[in-house]
JSON list of C-alpha atoms in Angstrom, two decimals:
[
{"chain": "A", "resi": 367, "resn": "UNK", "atom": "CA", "xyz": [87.89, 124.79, 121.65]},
{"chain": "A", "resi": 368, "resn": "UNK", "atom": "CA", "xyz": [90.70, 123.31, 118.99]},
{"chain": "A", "resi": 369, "resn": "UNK", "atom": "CA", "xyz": [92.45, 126.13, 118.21]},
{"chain": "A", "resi": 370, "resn": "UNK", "atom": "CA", "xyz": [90.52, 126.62, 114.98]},
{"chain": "A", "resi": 371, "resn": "UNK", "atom": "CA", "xyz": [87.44, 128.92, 115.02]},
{"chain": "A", "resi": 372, "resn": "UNK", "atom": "CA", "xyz": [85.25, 128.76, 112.33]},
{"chain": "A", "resi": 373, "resn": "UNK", "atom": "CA", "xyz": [81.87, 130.97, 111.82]},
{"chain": "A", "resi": 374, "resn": "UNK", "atom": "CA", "xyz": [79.13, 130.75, 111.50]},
{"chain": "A", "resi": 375, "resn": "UNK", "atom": "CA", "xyz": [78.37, 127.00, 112.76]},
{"chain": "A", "resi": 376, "resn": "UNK", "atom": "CA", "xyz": [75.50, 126.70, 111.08]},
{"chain": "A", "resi": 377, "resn": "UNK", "atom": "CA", "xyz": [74.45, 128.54, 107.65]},
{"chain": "A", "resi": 378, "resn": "UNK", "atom": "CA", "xyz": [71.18, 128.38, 105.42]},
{"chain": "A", "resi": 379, "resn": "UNK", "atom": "CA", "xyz": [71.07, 130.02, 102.42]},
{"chain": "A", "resi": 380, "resn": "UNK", "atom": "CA", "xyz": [69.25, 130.02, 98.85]},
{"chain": "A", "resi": 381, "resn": "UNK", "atom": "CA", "xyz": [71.10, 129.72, 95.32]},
{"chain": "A", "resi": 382, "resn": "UNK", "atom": "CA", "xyz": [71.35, 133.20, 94.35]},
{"chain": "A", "resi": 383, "resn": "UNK", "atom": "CA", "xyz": [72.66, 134.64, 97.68]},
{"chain": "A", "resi": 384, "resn": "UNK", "atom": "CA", "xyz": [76.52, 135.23, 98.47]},
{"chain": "A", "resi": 385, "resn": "UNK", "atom": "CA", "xyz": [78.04, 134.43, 102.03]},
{"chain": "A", "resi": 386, "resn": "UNK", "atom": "CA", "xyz": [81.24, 133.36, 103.57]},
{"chain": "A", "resi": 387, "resn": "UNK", "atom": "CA", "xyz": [82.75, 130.99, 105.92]},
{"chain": "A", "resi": 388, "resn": "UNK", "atom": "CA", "xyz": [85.77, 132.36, 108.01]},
{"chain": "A", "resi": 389, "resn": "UNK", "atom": "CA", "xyz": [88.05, 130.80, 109.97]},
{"chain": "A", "resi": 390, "resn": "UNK", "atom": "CA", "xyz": [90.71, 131.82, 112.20]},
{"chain": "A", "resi": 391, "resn": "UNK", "atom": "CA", "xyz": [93.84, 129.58, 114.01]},
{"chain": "A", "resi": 392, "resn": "UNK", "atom": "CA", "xyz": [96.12, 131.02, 116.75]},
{"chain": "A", "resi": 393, "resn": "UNK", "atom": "CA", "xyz": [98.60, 127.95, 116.31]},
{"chain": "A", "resi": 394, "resn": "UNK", "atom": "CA", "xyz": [100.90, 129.57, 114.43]},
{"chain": "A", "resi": 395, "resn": "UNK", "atom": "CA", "xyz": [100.43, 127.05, 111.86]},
{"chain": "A", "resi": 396, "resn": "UNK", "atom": "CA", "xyz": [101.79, 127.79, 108.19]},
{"chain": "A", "resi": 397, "resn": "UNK", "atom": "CA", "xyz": [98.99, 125.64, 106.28]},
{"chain": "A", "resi": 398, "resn": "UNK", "atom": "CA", "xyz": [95.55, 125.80, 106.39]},
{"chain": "A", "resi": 399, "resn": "UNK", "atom": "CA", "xyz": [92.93, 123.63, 104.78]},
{"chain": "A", "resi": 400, "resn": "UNK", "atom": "CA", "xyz": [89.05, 123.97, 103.30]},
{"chain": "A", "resi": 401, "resn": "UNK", "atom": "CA", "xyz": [87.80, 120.46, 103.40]},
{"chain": "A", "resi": 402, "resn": "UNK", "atom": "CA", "xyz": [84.07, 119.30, 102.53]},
{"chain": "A", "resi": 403, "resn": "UNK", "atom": "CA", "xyz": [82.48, 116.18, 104.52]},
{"chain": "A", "resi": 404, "resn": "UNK", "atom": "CA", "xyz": [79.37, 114.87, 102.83]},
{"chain": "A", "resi": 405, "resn": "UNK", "atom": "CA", "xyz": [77.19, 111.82, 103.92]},
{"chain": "A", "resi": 406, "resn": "UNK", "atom": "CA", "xyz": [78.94, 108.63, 102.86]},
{"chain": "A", "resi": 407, "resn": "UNK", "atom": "CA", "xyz": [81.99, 110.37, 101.28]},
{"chain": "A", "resi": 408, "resn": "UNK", "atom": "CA", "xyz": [85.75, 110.44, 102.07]},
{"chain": "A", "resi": 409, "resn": "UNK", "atom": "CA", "xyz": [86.42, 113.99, 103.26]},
{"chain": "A", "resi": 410, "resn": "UNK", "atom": "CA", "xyz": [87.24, 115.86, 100.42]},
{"chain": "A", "resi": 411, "resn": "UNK", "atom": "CA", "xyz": [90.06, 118.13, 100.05]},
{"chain": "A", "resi": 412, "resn": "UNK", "atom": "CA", "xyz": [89.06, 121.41, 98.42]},
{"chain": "A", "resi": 413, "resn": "UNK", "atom": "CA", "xyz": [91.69, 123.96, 98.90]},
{"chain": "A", "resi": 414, "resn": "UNK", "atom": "CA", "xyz": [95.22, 124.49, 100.52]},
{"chain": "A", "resi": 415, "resn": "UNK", "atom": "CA", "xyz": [96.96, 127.16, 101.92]},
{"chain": "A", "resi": 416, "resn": "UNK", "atom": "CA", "xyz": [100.63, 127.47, 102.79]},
{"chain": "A", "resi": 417, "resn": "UNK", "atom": "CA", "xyz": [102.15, 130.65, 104.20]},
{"chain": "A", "resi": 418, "resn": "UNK", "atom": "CA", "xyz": [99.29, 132.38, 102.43]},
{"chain": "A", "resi": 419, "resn": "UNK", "atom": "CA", "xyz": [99.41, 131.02, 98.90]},
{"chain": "A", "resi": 420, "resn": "UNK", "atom": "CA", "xyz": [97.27, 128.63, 97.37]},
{"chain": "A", "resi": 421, "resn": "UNK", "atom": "CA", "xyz": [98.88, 125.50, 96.61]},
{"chain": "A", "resi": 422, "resn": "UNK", "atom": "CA", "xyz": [96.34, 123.31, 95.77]},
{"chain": "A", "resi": 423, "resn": "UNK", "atom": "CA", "xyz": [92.53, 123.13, 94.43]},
{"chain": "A", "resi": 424, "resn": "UNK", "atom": "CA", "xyz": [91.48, 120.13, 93.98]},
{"chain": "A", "resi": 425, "resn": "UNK", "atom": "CA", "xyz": [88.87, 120.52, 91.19]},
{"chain": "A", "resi": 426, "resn": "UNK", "atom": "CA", "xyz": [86.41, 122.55, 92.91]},
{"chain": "A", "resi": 427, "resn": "UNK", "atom": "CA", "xyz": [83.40, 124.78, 91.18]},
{"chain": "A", "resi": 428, "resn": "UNK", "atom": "CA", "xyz": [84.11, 128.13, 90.87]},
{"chain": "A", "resi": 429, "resn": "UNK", "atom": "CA", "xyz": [81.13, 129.05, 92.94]},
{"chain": "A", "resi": 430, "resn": "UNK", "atom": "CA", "xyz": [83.89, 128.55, 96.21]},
{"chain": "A", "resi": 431, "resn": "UNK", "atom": "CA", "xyz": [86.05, 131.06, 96.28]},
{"chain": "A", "resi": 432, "resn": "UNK", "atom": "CA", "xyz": [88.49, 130.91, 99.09]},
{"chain": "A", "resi": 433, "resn": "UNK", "atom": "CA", "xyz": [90.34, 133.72, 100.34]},
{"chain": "A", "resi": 434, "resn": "UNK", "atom": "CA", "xyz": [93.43, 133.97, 102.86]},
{"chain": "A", "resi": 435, "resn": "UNK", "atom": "CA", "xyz": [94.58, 137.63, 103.96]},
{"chain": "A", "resi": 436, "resn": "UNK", "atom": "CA", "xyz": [96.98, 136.00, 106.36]},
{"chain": "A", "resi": 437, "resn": "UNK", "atom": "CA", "xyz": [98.70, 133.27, 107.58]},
{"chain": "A", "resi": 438, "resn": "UNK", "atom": "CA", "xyz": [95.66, 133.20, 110.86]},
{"chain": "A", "resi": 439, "resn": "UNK", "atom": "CA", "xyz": [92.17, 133.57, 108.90]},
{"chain": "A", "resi": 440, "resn": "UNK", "atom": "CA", "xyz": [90.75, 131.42, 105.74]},
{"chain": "A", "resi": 441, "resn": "UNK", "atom": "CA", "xyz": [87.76, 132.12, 104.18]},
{"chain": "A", "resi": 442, "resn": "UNK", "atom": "CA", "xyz": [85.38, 130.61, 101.68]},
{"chain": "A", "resi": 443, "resn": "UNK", "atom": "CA", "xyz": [83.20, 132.72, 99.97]},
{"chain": "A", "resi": 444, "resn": "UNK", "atom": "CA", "xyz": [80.12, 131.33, 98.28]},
{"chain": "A", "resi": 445, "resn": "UNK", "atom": "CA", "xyz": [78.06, 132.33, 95.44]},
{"chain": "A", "resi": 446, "resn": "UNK", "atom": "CA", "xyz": [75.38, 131.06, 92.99]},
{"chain": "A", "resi": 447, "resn": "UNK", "atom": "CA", "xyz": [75.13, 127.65, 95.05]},
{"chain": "A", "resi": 448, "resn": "UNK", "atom": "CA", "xyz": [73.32, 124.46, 94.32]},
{"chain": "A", "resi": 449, "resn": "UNK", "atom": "CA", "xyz": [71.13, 122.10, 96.84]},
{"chain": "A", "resi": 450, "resn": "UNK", "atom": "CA", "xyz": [74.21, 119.64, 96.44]},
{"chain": "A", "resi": 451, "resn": "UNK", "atom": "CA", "xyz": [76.68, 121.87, 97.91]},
{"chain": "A", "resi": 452, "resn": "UNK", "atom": "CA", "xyz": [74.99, 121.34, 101.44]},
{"chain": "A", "resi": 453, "resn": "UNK", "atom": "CA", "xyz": [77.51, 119.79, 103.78]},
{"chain": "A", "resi": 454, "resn": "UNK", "atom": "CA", "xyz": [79.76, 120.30, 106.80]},
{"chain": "A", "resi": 455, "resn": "UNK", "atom": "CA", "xyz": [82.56, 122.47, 105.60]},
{"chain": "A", "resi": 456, "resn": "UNK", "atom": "CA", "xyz": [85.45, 121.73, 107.82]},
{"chain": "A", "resi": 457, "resn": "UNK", "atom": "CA", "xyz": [88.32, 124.16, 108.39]},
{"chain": "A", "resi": 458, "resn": "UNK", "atom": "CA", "xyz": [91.90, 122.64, 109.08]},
{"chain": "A", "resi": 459, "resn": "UNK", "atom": "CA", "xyz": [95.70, 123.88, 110.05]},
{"chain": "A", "resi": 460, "resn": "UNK", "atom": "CA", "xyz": [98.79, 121.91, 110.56]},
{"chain": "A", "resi": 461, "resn": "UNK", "atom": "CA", "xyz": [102.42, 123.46, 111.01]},
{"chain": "A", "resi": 462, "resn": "UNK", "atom": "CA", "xyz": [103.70, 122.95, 107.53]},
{"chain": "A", "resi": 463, "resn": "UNK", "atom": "CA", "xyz": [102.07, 121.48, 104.44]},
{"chain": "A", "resi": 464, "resn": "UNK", "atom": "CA", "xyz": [102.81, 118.74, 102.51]},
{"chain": "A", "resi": 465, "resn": "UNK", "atom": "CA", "xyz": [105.09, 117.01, 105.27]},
{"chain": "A", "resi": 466, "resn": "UNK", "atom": "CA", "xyz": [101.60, 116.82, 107.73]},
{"chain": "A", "resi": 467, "resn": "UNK", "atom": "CA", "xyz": [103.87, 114.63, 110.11]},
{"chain": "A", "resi": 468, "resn": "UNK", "atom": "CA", "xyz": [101.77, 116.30, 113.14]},
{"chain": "A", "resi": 469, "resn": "UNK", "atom": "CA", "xyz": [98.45, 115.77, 112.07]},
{"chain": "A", "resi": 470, "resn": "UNK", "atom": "CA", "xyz": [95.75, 118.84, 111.56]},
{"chain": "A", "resi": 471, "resn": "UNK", "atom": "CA", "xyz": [93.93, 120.32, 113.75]},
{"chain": "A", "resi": 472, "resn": "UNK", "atom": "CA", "xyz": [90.19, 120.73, 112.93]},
{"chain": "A", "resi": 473, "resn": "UNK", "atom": "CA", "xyz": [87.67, 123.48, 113.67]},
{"chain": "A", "resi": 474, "resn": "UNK", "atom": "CA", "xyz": [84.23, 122.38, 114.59]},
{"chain": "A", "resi": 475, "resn": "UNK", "atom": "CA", "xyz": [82.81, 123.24, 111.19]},
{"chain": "A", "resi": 476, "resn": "UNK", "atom": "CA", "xyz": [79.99, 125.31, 109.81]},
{"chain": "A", "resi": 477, "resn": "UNK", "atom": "CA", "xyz": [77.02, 123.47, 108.72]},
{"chain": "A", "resi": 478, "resn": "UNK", "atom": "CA", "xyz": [75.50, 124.53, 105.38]},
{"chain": "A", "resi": 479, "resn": "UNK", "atom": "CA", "xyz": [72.16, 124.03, 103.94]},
{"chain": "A", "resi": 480, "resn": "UNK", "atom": "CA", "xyz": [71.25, 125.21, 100.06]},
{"chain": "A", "resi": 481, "resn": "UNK", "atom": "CA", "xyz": [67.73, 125.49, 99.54]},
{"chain": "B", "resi": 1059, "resn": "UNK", "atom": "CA", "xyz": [95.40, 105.31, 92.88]},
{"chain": "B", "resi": 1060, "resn": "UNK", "atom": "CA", "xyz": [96.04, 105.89, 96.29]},
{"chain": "B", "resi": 1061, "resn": "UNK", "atom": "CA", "xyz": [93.44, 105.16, 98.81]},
{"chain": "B", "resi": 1062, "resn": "UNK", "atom": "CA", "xyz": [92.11, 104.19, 102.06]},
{"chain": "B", "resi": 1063, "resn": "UNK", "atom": "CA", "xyz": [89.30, 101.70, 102.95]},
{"chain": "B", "resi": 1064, "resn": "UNK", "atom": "CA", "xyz": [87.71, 101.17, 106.57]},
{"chain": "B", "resi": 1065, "resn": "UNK", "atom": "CA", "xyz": [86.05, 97.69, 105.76]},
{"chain": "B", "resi": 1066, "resn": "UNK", "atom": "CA", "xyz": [82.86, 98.26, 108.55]},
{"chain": "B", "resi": 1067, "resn": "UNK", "atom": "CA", "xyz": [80.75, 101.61, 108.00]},
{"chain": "B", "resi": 1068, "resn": "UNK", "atom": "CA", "xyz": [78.46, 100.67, 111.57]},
{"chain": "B", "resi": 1069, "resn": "UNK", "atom": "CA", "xyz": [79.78, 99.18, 114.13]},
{"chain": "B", "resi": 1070, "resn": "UNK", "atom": "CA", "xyz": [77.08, 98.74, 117.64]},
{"chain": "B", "resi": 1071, "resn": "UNK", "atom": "CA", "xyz": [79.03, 97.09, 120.46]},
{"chain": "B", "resi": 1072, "resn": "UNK", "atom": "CA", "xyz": [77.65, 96.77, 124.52]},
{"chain": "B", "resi": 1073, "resn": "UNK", "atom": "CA", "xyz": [79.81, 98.38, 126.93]},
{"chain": "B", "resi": 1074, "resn": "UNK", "atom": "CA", "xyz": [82.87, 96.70, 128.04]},
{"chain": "B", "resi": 1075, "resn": "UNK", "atom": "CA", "xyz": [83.34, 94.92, 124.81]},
{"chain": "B", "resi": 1076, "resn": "UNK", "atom": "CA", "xyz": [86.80, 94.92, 122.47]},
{"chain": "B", "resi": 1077, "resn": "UNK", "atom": "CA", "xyz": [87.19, 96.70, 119.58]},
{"chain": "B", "resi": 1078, "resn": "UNK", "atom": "CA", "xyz": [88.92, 96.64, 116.38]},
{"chain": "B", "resi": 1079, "resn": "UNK", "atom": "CA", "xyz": [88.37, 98.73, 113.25]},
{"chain": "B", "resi": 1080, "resn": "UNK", "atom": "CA", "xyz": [90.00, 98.00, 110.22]},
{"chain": "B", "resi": 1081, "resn": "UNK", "atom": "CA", "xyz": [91.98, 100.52, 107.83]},
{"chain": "B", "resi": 1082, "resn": "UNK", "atom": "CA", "xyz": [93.73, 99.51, 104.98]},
{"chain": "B", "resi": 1083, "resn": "UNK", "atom": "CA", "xyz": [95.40, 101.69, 102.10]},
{"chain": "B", "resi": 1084, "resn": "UNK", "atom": "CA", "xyz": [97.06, 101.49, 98.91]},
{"chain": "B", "resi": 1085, "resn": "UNK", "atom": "CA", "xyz": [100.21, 102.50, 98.59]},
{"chain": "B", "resi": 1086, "resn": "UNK", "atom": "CA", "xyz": [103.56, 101.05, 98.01]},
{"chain": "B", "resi": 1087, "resn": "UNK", "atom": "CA", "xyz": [105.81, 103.47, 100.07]},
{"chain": "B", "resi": 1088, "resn": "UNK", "atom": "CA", "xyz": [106.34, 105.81, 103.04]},
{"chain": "B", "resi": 1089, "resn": "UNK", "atom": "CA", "xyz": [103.24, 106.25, 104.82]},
{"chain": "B", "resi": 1090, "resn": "UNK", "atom": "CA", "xyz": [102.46, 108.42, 107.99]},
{"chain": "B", "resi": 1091, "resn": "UNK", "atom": "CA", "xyz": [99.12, 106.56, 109.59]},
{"chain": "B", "resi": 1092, "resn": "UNK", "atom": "CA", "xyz": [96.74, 108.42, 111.44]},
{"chain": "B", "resi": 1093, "resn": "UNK", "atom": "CA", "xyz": [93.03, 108.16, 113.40]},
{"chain": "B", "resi": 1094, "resn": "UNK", "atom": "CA", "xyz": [90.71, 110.88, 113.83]},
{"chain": "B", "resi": 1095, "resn": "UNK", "atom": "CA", "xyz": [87.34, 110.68, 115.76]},
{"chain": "B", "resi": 1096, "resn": "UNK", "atom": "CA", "xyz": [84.61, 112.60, 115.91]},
{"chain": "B", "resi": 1097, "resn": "UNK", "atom": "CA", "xyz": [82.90, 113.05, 118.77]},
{"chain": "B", "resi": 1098, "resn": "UNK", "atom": "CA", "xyz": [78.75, 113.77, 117.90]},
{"chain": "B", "resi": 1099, "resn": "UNK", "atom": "CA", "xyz": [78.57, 117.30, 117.18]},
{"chain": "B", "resi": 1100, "resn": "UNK", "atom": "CA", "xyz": [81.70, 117.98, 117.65]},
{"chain": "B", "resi": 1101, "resn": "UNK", "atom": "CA", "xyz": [85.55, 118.76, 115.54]},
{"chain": "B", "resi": 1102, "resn": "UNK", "atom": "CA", "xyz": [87.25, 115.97, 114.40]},
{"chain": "B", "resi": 1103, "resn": "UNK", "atom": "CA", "xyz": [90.17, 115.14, 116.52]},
{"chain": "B", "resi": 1104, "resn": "UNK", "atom": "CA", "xyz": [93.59, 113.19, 116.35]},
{"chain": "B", "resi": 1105, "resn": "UNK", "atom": "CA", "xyz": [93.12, 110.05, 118.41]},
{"chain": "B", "resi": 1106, "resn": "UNK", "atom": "CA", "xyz": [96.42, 108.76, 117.47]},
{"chain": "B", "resi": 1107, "resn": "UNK", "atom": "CA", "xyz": [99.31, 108.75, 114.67]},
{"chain": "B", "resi": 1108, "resn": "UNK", "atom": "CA", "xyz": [102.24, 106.38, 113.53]},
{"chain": "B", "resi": 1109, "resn": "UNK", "atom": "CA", "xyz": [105.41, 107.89, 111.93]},
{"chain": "B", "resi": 1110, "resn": "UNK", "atom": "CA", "xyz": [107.90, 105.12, 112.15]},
{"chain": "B", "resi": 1111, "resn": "UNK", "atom": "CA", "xyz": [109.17, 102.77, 115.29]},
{"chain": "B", "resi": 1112, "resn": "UNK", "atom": "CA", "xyz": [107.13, 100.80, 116.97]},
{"chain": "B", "resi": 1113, "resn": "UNK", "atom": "CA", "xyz": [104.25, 99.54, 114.84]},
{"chain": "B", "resi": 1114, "resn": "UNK", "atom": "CA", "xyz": [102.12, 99.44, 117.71]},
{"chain": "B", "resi": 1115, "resn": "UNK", "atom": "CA", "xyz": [100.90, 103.01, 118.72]},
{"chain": "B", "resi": 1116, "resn": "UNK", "atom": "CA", "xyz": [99.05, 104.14, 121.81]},
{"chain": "B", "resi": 1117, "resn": "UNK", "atom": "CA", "xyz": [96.42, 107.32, 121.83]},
{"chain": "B", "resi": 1118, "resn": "UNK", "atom": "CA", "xyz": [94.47, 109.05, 123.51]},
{"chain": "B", "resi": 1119, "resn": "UNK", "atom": "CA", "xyz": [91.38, 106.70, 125.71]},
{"chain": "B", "resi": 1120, "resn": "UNK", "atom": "CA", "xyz": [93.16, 103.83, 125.55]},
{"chain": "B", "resi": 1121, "resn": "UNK", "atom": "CA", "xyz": [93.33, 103.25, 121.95]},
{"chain": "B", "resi": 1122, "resn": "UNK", "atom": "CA", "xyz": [95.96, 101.64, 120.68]},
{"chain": "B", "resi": 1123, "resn": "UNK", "atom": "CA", "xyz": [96.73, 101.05, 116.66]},
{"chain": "B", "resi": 1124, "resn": "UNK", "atom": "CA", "xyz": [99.23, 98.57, 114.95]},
{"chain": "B", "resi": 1125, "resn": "UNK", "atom": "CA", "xyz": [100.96, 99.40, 112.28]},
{"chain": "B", "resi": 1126, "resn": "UNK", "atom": "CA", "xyz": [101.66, 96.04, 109.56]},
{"chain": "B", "resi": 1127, "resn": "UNK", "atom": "CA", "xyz": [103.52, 97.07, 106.51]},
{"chain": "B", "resi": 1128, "resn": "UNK", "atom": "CA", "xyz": [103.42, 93.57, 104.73]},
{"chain": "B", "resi": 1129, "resn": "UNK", "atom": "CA", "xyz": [99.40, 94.12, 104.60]},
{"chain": "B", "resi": 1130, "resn": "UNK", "atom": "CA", "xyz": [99.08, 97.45, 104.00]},
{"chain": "B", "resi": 1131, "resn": "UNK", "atom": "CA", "xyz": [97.31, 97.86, 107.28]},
{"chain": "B", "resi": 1132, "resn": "UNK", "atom": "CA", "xyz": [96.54, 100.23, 110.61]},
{"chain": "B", "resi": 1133, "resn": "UNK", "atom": "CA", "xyz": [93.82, 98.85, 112.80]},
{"chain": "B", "resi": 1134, "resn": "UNK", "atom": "CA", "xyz": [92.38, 100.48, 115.78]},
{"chain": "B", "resi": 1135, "resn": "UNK", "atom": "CA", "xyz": [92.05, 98.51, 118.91]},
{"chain": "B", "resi": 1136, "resn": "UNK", "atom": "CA", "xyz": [90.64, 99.27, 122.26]},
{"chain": "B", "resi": 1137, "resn": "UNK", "atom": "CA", "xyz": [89.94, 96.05, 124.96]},
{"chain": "B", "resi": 1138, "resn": "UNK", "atom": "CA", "xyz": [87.08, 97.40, 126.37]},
{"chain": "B", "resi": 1139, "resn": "UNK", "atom": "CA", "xyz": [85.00, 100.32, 125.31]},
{"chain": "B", "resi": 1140, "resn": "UNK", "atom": "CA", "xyz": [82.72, 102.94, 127.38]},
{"chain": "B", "resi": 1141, "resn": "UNK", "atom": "CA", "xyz": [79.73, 104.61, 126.27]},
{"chain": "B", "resi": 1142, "resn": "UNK", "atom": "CA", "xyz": [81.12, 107.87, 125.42]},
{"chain": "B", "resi": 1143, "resn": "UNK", "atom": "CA", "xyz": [83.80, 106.07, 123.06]},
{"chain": "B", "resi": 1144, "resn": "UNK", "atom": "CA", "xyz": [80.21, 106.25, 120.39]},
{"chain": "B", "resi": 1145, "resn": "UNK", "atom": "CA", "xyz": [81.82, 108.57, 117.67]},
{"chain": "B", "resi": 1146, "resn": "UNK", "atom": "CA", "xyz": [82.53, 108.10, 113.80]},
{"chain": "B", "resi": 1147, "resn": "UNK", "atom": "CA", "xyz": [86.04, 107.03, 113.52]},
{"chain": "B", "resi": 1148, "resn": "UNK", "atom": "CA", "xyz": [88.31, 107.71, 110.83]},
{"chain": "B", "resi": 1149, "resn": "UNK", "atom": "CA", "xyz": [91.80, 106.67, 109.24]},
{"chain": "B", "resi": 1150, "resn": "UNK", "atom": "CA", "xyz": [94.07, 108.52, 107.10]},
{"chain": "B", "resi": 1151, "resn": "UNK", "atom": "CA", "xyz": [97.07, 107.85, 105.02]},
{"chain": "B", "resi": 1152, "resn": "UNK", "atom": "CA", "xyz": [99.36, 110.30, 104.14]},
{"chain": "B", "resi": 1153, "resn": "UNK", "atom": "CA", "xyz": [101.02, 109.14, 101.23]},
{"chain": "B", "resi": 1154, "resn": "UNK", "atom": "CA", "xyz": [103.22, 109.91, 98.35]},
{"chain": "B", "resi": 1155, "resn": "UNK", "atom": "CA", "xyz": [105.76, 111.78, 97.58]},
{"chain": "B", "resi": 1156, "resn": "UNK", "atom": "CA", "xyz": [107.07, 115.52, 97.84]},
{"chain": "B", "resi": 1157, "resn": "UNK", "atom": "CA", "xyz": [104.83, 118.20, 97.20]},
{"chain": "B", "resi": 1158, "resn": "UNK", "atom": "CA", "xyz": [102.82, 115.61, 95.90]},
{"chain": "B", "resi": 1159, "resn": "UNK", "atom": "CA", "xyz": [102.05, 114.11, 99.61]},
{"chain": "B", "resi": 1160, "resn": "UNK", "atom": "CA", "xyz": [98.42, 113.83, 100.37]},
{"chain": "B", "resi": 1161, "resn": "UNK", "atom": "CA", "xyz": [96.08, 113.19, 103.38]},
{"chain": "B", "resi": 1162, "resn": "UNK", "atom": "CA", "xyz": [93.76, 111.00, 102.13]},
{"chain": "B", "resi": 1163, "resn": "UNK", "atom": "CA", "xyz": [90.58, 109.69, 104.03]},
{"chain": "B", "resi": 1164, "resn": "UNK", "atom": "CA", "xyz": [89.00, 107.10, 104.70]},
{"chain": "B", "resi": 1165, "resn": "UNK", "atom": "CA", "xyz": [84.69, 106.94, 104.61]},
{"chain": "B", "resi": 1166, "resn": "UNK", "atom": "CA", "xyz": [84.93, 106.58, 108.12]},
{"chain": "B", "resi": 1167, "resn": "UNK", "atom": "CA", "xyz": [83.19, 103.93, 110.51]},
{"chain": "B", "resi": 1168, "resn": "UNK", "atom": "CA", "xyz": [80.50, 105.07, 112.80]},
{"chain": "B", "resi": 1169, "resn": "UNK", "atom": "CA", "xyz": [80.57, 103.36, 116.03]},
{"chain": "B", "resi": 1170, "resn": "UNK", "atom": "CA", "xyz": [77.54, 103.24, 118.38]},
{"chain": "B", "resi": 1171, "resn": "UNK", "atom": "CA", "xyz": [78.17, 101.70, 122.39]},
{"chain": "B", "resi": 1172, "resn": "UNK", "atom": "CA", "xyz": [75.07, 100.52, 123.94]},
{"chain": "B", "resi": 1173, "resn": "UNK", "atom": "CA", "xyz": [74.74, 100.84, 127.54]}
]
């Protein structure tokens, strides 16, 4: 275990159904991260969290929603998906934003398939 | 625009062979340097960082990275590597400036170690 639990790890659902990813750090870290890793793709960045607010979305669909209650648990919640969303979803934390001198830590990630 | 390129995608060594992957990035000032593996089904983690100092970095497995500003540069070394080093390997830059600082990725190189 990393310190970063995410559920489910794996997650197949069709385009008109609604789910969520969670994920949950004990680090005591102040930023947390949604990141998307497709086949042949740089990781991409699709939210940021620091000390609960939302301080960055990079240009993602408004069919990801992401959620954080508090400064431990992240969540994405999914709607009205398409095929092309399918991807590892990776959940990250590091002890400050922005300055990311310590590196992140990663959760295993929750696989998810859009048919 | 900033970025970061890992010049070979598949690398397939035999055991006991040396290693080096390359990273470059684009970007003309402060950089923190990182490398993250990822084991097969498994969370990426931090194999090793550079912040400033010595150029050449040791991690975890006996991986070692150097660090050479004049071309833009951060390979990953290791003299001879094991079976279980097979994993997709990936550098990150995190660069600019401010609230503006980013993690960016690169596509990753996926290294396979033939018994």
């Amino acid at each position: 275990e990393t310190g970063v639990t995410q559920t489910p790890r794996h997650l197949v659902m069709g385009m008109t159904n609604k789910k969520s990813l969670k994920c949950e750090q004990h680090l005591g870290h102040n930023a947390m991260y949604w990141y998307k890793q497709s086949a042949k793709k740089p990781l991409e960045l699709m939210f940021v969290y620091s000390l609960e607010e939302r301080v960055e979305n990079n240009s993602v669909p408004s069919r990801f929603s992401p959620e954080c209650p508090n400064s431990s648990h992240l969540f994405l919640h999914l709607h009205t998906l398409q095929p092309e969303d399918s991807a590892l979803y990776l959940c990250a934390s590091s002890q400050e934003w922005a300055t990311t001198n310590y590196g992140y830590t990663f959760g295993s990630g929750t696989r998810l398939t859009v048919v | 625009a900033q970025s970061v390129s890992q010049h070979n995608h598949h690398v397939i060594l035999s055991e006991a062979a040396s290693l080096e992957l390359g990273c470059n990035y684009s970007y003309g000032g402060t950089v923190n340097l990182f490398w993250y593996v990822q084991y097969p089904g498994q969370h990426l983690q931090l194999l090793l960082k550079y912040f400033s100092g010595d150029p050449l970095v040791k991690g975890i497995k006996g991986f070692e990275a150097e660090f050479i500003k004049s071309k833009f540069s951060f390979n990953l070394r290791k003299p001879s590597v094991q079976w279980s080093d097979t994993a997709e390997y990936f550098c990150a830059v995190n660069a600019g400036a401010g609230n503006n600082r980013k993690l960016i990725w690169g596509l990753g190189t996926s290294l396979a170690v033939n018994p």
